[in-house]
Amino acid sequence: MSATKDFPRPGRRTDKVDRASMVRVDQAGEFGAVRIYAGQLAVMGDRHPYGRLIAGMAAQEERHRAAFDALIARRGVRPTAIHPIWNVAGFALGAVTAAMGPKAAMACTAAIETEIDLHYEEQLQQLGEDDPELSALIRDFQAEEVEHRDAAIAHGAQQAPAYPLLSGAIRLGCRAAIALSKRV
């Protein structure tokens, strides 16, 4: 008896890429990032030494969100149904980490941007060259997310109290948010 199943081989895609899910989760993530920075700025204010840095990152995230909003509208993609949760959760995460101190706020940014870098890289691998418009957006935004992570580390993220625990918890939450926003 011979097996007729075509087993996956390296370099071969075995499942269809769900671009609508990608756009949905990326828009939700960028919206969440905007809300995190809004929470941090609400606590720290723009006069804090890190205020200008956070405001600059927030402006980039707002540009990312606007681009994904436009893509959602153009492609007729349903946004995530749990948008209201990300509105509150993002702001709360930003406010709480800022209240813990500026290094905790930077730890939050470093943790989230680490996960987003991995998430965007996975999406780029899945897309290959099949969707140049989406790939270009993701690639551009990924580079800025890496800049945010590196800036956060340079500004003391790893010196935050209980950094490994804080970073691990935030990264886990980020992965859960990604998984939920893909589907719901």
C-alpha atoms as a PDB file:
ATOM      1  CA  MET A   1       0.000   0.000   0.000  1.00  0.00           C
ATOM      2  CA  SER A   2       1.503   3.309  -1.004  1.00  0.00           C
ATOM      3  CA  ALA A   3       0.795   6.632   0.584  1.00  0.00           C
ATOM      4  CA  THR A   4      -0.728   9.161  -1.769  1.00  0.00           C
ATOM      5  CA  LYS A   5      -0.764  12.100   0.613  1.00  0.00           C
ATOM      6  CA  ASP A   6       1.431  14.995  -0.443  1.00  0.00           C
ATOM      7  CA  PHE A   7       3.417  15.799   2.693  1.00  0.00           C
ATOM      8  CA  PRO A   8       4.661  19.343   3.248  1.00  0.00           C
ATOM      9  CA  ARG A   9       8.197  20.043   2.137  1.00  0.00           C
ATOM     10  CA  PRO A  10      10.465  22.962   2.979  1.00  0.00           C
ATOM     11  CA  GLY A  11       9.795  25.996   0.856  1.00  0.00           C
ATOM     12  CA  ARG A  12       6.280  24.865  -0.017  1.00  0.00           C
ATOM     13  CA  ARG A  13       3.192  26.549   1.337  1.00  0.00           C
ATOM     14  CA  THR A  14       0.538  24.088   2.396  1.00  0.00           C
ATOM     15  CA  ASP A  15      -2.299  26.371   3.371  1.00  0.00           C
ATOM     16  CA  LYS A  16      -3.888  29.433   1.866  1.00  0.00           C
ATOM     17  CA  VAL A  17      -2.897  32.734   3.426  1.00  0.00           C
ATOM     18  CA  ASP A  18      -5.838  34.476   5.092  1.00  0.00           C
ATOM     19  CA  ARG A  19      -5.091  38.078   4.163  1.00  0.00           C
ATOM     20  CA  ALA A  20      -8.326  39.359   5.728  1.00  0.00           C
ATOM     21  CA  SER A  21      -7.262  37.925   9.074  1.00  0.00           C
ATOM     22  CA  MET A  22      -3.839  39.529   8.687  1.00  0.00           C
ATOM     23  CA  VAL A  23      -5.302  42.951   7.989  1.00  0.00           C
ATOM     24  CA  ARG A  24      -7.808  42.556  10.851  1.00  0.00           C
ATOM     25  CA  VAL A  25      -5.210  41.591  13.451  1.00  0.00           C
ATOM     26  CA  ASP A  26      -2.702  44.195  12.288  1.00  0.00           C
ATOM     27  CA  GLN A  27      -5.272  46.995  12.452  1.00  0.00           C
ATOM     28  CA  ALA A  28      -6.297  45.843  15.939  1.00  0.00           C
ATOM     29  CA  GLY A  29      -2.663  45.724  17.035  1.00  0.00           C
ATOM     30  CA  GLU A  30      -1.873  49.189  15.763  1.00  0.00           C
ATOM     31  CA  PHE A  31      -5.014  50.515  17.445  1.00  0.00           C
ATOM     32  CA  GLY A  32      -3.898  48.834  20.681  1.00  0.00           C
ATOM     33  CA  ALA A  33      -0.462  50.440  20.378  1.00  0.00           C
ATOM     34  CA  VAL A  34      -2.023  53.884  19.946  1.00  0.00           C
ATOM     35  CA  ARG A  35      -4.064  53.283  23.104  1.00  0.00           C
ATOM     36  CA  ILE A  36      -1.029  52.043  25.081  1.00  0.00           C
ATOM     37  CA  TYR A  37       0.896  55.205  24.276  1.00  0.00           C
ATOM     38  CA  ALA A  38      -2.166  57.319  25.100  1.00  0.00           C
ATOM     39  CA  GLY A  39      -2.265  55.668  28.528  1.00  0.00           C
ATOM     40  CA  GLN A  40       1.438  56.247  29.079  1.00  0.00           C
ATOM     41  CA  LEU A  41       1.189  59.893  28.075  1.00  0.00           C
ATOM     42  CA  ALA A  42      -1.887  60.392  30.279  1.00  0.00           C
ATOM     43  CA  VAL A  43       0.176  59.345  33.304  1.00  0.00           C
ATOM     44  CA  MET A  44       3.632  60.647  32.391  1.00  0.00           C
ATOM     45  CA  GLY A  45       2.609  63.731  30.455  1.00  0.00           C
ATOM     46  CA  ASP A  46       4.485  65.313  27.621  1.00  0.00           C
ATOM     47  CA  ARG A  47       6.832  67.174  29.981  1.00  0.00           C
ATOM     48  CA  HIS A  48       8.412  63.989  31.274  1.00  0.00           C
ATOM     49  CA  PRO A  49      11.896  63.395  29.827  1.00  0.00           C
ATOM     50  CA  TYR A  50      10.496  60.378  27.924  1.00  0.00           C
ATOM     51  CA  GLY A  51       7.387  62.282  26.821  1.00  0.00           C
ATOM     52  CA  ARG A  52       8.818  63.342  23.471  1.00  0.00           C
ATOM     53  CA  LEU A  53      10.044  59.802  22.745  1.00  0.00           C
ATOM     54  CA  ILE A  54       6.657  58.292  23.590  1.00  0.00           C
ATOM     55  CA  ALA A  55       4.790  60.958  21.608  1.00  0.00           C
ATOM     56  CA  GLY A  56       6.977  60.244  18.579  1.00  0.00           C
ATOM     57  CA  MET A  57       6.326  56.518  18.791  1.00  0.00           C
ATOM     58  CA  ALA A  58       2.603  57.224  19.267  1.00  0.00           C
ATOM     59  CA  ALA A  59       2.560  59.336  16.093  1.00  0.00           C
ATOM     60  CA  GLN A  60       4.115  56.496  14.107  1.00  0.00           C
ATOM     61  CA  GLU A  61       1.602  54.016  15.538  1.00  0.00           C
ATOM     62  CA  GLU A  62      -1.236  56.366  14.594  1.00  0.00           C
ATOM     63  CA  ARG A  63       0.088  56.440  11.025  1.00  0.00           C
ATOM     64  CA  HIS A  64       0.227  52.617  11.021  1.00  0.00           C
ATOM     65  CA  ARG A  65      -3.335  52.423  12.356  1.00  0.00           C
ATOM     66  CA  ALA A  66      -4.601  54.857   9.729  1.00  0.00           C
ATOM     67  CA  ALA A  67      -2.978  52.812   6.955  1.00  0.00           C
ATOM     68  CA  PHE A  68      -4.612  49.605   8.190  1.00  0.00           C
ATOM     69  CA  ASP A  69      -7.946  51.419   8.642  1.00  0.00           C
ATOM     70  CA  ALA A  70      -7.762  52.415   4.977  1.00  0.00           C
ATOM     71  CA  LEU A  71      -6.808  48.873   3.952  1.00  0.00           C
ATOM     72  CA  ILE A  72      -9.724  47.426   5.939  1.00  0.00           C
ATOM     73  CA  ALA A  73     -12.122  49.782   4.148  1.00  0.00           C
ATOM     74  CA  ARG A  74     -10.615  49.225   0.689  1.00  0.00           C
ATOM     75  CA  ARG A  75     -10.573  45.435   0.993  1.00  0.00           C
ATOM     76  CA  GLY A  76     -13.892  45.114   2.803  1.00  0.00           C
ATOM     77  CA  VAL A  77     -12.362  43.360   5.814  1.00  0.00           C
ATOM     78  CA  ARG A  78     -14.422  43.063   8.975  1.00  0.00           C
ATOM     79  CA  PRO A  79     -12.583  44.678  11.899  1.00  0.00           C
ATOM     80  CA  THR A  80     -12.203  42.719  15.102  1.00  0.00           C
ATOM     81  CA  ALA A  81     -15.359  42.546  17.198  1.00  0.00           C
ATOM     82  CA  ILE A  82     -13.319  43.000  20.369  1.00  0.00           C
ATOM     83  CA  HIS A  83     -12.127  46.467  19.402  1.00  0.00           C
ATOM     84  CA  PRO A  84     -13.784  48.011  22.516  1.00  0.00           C
ATOM     85  CA  ILE A  85     -11.791  45.652  24.741  1.00  0.00           C
ATOM     86  CA  TRP A  86      -8.510  46.664  23.094  1.00  0.00           C
ATOM     87  CA  ASN A  87      -9.497  50.307  23.551  1.00  0.00           C
ATOM     88  CA  VAL A  88      -9.718  49.913  27.325  1.00  0.00           C
ATOM     89  CA  ALA A  89      -7.037  47.239  27.757  1.00  0.00           C
ATOM     90  CA  GLY A  90      -4.457  49.150  25.718  1.00  0.00           C
ATOM     91  CA  PHE A  91      -5.003  52.393  27.607  1.00  0.00           C
ATOM     92  CA  ALA A  92      -4.944  50.557  30.954  1.00  0.00           C
ATOM     93  CA  LEU A  93      -1.712  48.720  30.116  1.00  0.00           C
ATOM     94  CA  GLY A  94      -0.055  51.984  29.129  1.00  0.00           C
ATOM     95  CA  ALA A  95      -1.303  53.840  32.200  1.00  0.00           C
ATOM     96  CA  VAL A  96      -0.379  51.075  34.654  1.00  0.00           C
ATOM     97  CA  THR A  97       3.132  50.585  33.283  1.00  0.00           C
ATOM     98  CA  ALA A  98       3.703  54.361  33.249  1.00  0.00           C
ATOM     99  CA  ALA A  99       2.479  54.571  36.854  1.00  0.00           C
ATOM    100  CA  MET A 100       5.054  51.896  37.730  1.00  0.00           C
ATOM    101  CA  GLY A 101       7.719  54.244  36.381  1.00  0.00           C
ATOM    102  CA  PRO A 102       9.332  55.277  33.113  1.00  0.00           C
ATOM    103  CA  LYS A 103      11.456  52.137  32.883  1.00  0.00           C
ATOM    104  CA  ALA A 104       8.351  49.963  33.243  1.00  0.00           C
ATOM    105  CA  ALA A 105       6.723  51.981  30.449  1.00  0.00           C
ATOM    106  CA  MET A 106       9.794  51.292  28.313  1.00  0.00           C
ATOM    107  CA  ALA A 107       9.648  47.599  29.309  1.00  0.00           C
ATOM    108  CA  CYS A 108       6.060  47.522  28.046  1.00  0.00           C
ATOM    109  CA  THR A 109       7.131  48.961  24.700  1.00  0.00           C
ATOM    110  CA  ALA A 110      10.100  46.600  24.389  1.00  0.00           C
ATOM    111  CA  ALA A 111       7.967  43.544  25.185  1.00  0.00           C
ATOM    112  CA  ILE A 112       5.173  44.413  22.792  1.00  0.00           C
ATOM    113  CA  GLU A 113       7.456  45.420  19.953  1.00  0.00           C
ATOM    114  CA  THR A 114       9.436  42.186  20.357  1.00  0.00           C
ATOM    115  CA  GLU A 115       6.234  40.212  19.785  1.00  0.00           C
ATOM    116  CA  ILE A 116       5.097  42.453  16.942  1.00  0.00           C
ATOM    117  CA  ASP A 117       8.443  42.042  15.189  1.00  0.00           C
ATOM    118  CA  LEU A 118       8.026  38.252  15.372  1.00  0.00           C
ATOM    119  CA  HIS A 119       4.374  38.503  14.302  1.00  0.00           C
ATOM    120  CA  TYR A 120       5.156  40.690  11.294  1.00  0.00           C
ATOM    121  CA  GLU A 121       8.058  38.438  10.288  1.00  0.00           C
ATOM    122  CA  GLU A 122       5.748  35.410  10.348  1.00  0.00           C
ATOM    123  CA  GLN A 123       3.232  37.268   8.188  1.00  0.00           C
ATOM    124  CA  LEU A 124       5.913  38.244   5.675  1.00  0.00           C
ATOM    125  CA  GLN A 125       6.990  34.607   5.425  1.00  0.00           C
ATOM    126  CA  GLN A 126       3.390  33.511   4.855  1.00  0.00           C
ATOM    127  CA  LEU A 127       2.742  36.177   2.223  1.00  0.00           C
ATOM    128  CA  GLY A 128       5.918  35.710   0.255  1.00  0.00           C
ATOM    129  CA  GLU A 129       5.433  37.841  -2.850  1.00  0.00           C
ATOM    130  CA  ASP A 130       1.696  37.116  -3.142  1.00  0.00           C
ATOM    131  CA  ASP A 131       0.469  40.520  -1.903  1.00  0.00           C
ATOM    132  CA  PRO A 132       3.031  43.270  -2.575  1.00  0.00           C
ATOM    133  CA  GLU A 133       0.853  46.044  -1.106  1.00  0.00           C
ATOM    134  CA  LEU A 134       0.350  44.288   2.233  1.00  0.00           C
ATOM    135  CA  SER A 135       3.943  43.031   2.336  1.00  0.00           C
ATOM    136  CA  ALA A 136       5.308  46.542   1.795  1.00  0.00           C
ATOM    137  CA  LEU A 137       3.155  47.966   4.605  1.00  0.00           C
ATOM    138  CA  ILE A 138       4.147  45.210   6.998  1.00  0.00           C
ATOM    139  CA  ARG A 139       7.838  45.514   6.116  1.00  0.00           C
ATOM    140  CA  ASP A 140       7.841  49.297   6.617  1.00  0.00           C
ATOM    141  CA  PHE A 141       5.925  49.130   9.875  1.00  0.00           C
ATOM    142  CA  GLN A 142       8.042  46.239  11.161  1.00  0.00           C
ATOM    143  CA  ALA A 143      11.169  48.380  10.761  1.00  0.00           C
ATOM    144  CA  GLU A 144       9.590  51.140  12.853  1.00  0.00           C
ATOM    145  CA  GLU A 145       8.436  48.658  15.513  1.00  0.00           C
ATOM    146  CA  VAL A 146      12.021  47.398  15.813  1.00  0.00           C
ATOM    147  CA  GLU A 147      13.163  51.020  16.223  1.00  0.00           C
ATOM    148  CA  HIS A 148      10.627  51.425  19.048  1.00  0.00           C
ATOM    149  CA  ARG A 149      11.893  48.268  20.754  1.00  0.00           C
ATOM    150  CA  ASP A 150      15.510  49.347  20.445  1.00  0.00           C
ATOM    151  CA  ALA A 151      14.717  52.851  21.740  1.00  0.00           C
ATOM    152  CA  ALA A 152      12.857  51.385  24.713  1.00  0.00           C
ATOM    153  CA  ILE A 153      15.802  49.145  25.570  1.00  0.00           C
ATOM    154  CA  ALA A 154      18.198  52.092  25.198  1.00  0.00           C
ATOM    155  CA  HIS A 155      15.992  54.051  27.631  1.00  0.00           C
ATOM    156  CA  GLY A 156      16.182  51.479  30.405  1.00  0.00           C
ATOM    157  CA  ALA A 157      13.488  48.890  29.687  1.00  0.00           C
ATOM    158  CA  GLN A 158      15.630  46.081  31.056  1.00  0.00           C
ATOM    159  CA  GLN A 159      16.209  47.983  34.311  1.00  0.00           C
ATOM    160  CA  ALA A 160      12.474  48.019  35.119  1.00  0.00           C
ATOM    161  CA  PRO A 161      11.501  46.355  38.396  1.00  0.00           C
ATOM    162  CA  ALA A 162      10.916  42.625  37.846  1.00  0.00           C
ATOM    163  CA  TYR A 163      11.706  43.067  34.153  1.00  0.00           C
ATOM    164  CA  PRO A 164      11.672  39.361  33.213  1.00  0.00           C
ATOM    165  CA  LEU A 165       8.282  38.855  34.852  1.00  0.00           C
ATOM    166  CA  LEU A 166       6.810  42.096  33.507  1.00  0.00           C
ATOM    167  CA  SER A 167       8.136  41.499  30.007  1.00  0.00           C
ATOM    168  CA  GLY A 168       6.998  37.876  29.975  1.00  0.00           C
ATOM    169  CA  ALA A 169       3.489  38.749  31.127  1.00  0.00           C
ATOM    170  CA  ILE A 170       3.131  41.523  28.551  1.00  0.00           C
ATOM    171  CA  ARG A 171       4.478  39.331  25.753  1.00  0.00           C
ATOM    172  CA  LEU A 172       2.042  36.564  26.695  1.00  0.00           C
ATOM    173  CA  GLY A 173      -0.826  39.049  26.696  1.00  0.00           C
ATOM    174  CA  CYS A 174       0.273  40.344  23.315  1.00  0.00           C
ATOM    175  CA  ARG A 175       0.313  36.829  21.835  1.00  0.00           C
ATOM    176  CA  ALA A 176      -3.165  36.200  23.258  1.00  0.00           C
ATOM    177  CA  ALA A 177      -4.445  39.475  21.782  1.00  0.00           C
ATOM    178  CA  ILE A 178      -3.021  38.513  18.384  1.00  0.00           C
ATOM    179  CA  ALA A 179      -4.669  35.088  18.496  1.00  0.00           C
ATOM    180  CA  LEU A 180      -8.045  36.534  19.497  1.00  0.00           C
ATOM    181  CA  SER A 181      -8.007  39.386  16.994  1.00  0.00           C
ATOM    182  CA  LYS A 182      -7.291  37.022  14.097  1.00  0.00           C
ATOM    183  CA  ARG A 183     -10.525  35.161  14.705  1.00  0.00           C
ATOM    184  CA  VAL A 184     -13.017  37.378  16.504  1.00  0.00           C
END
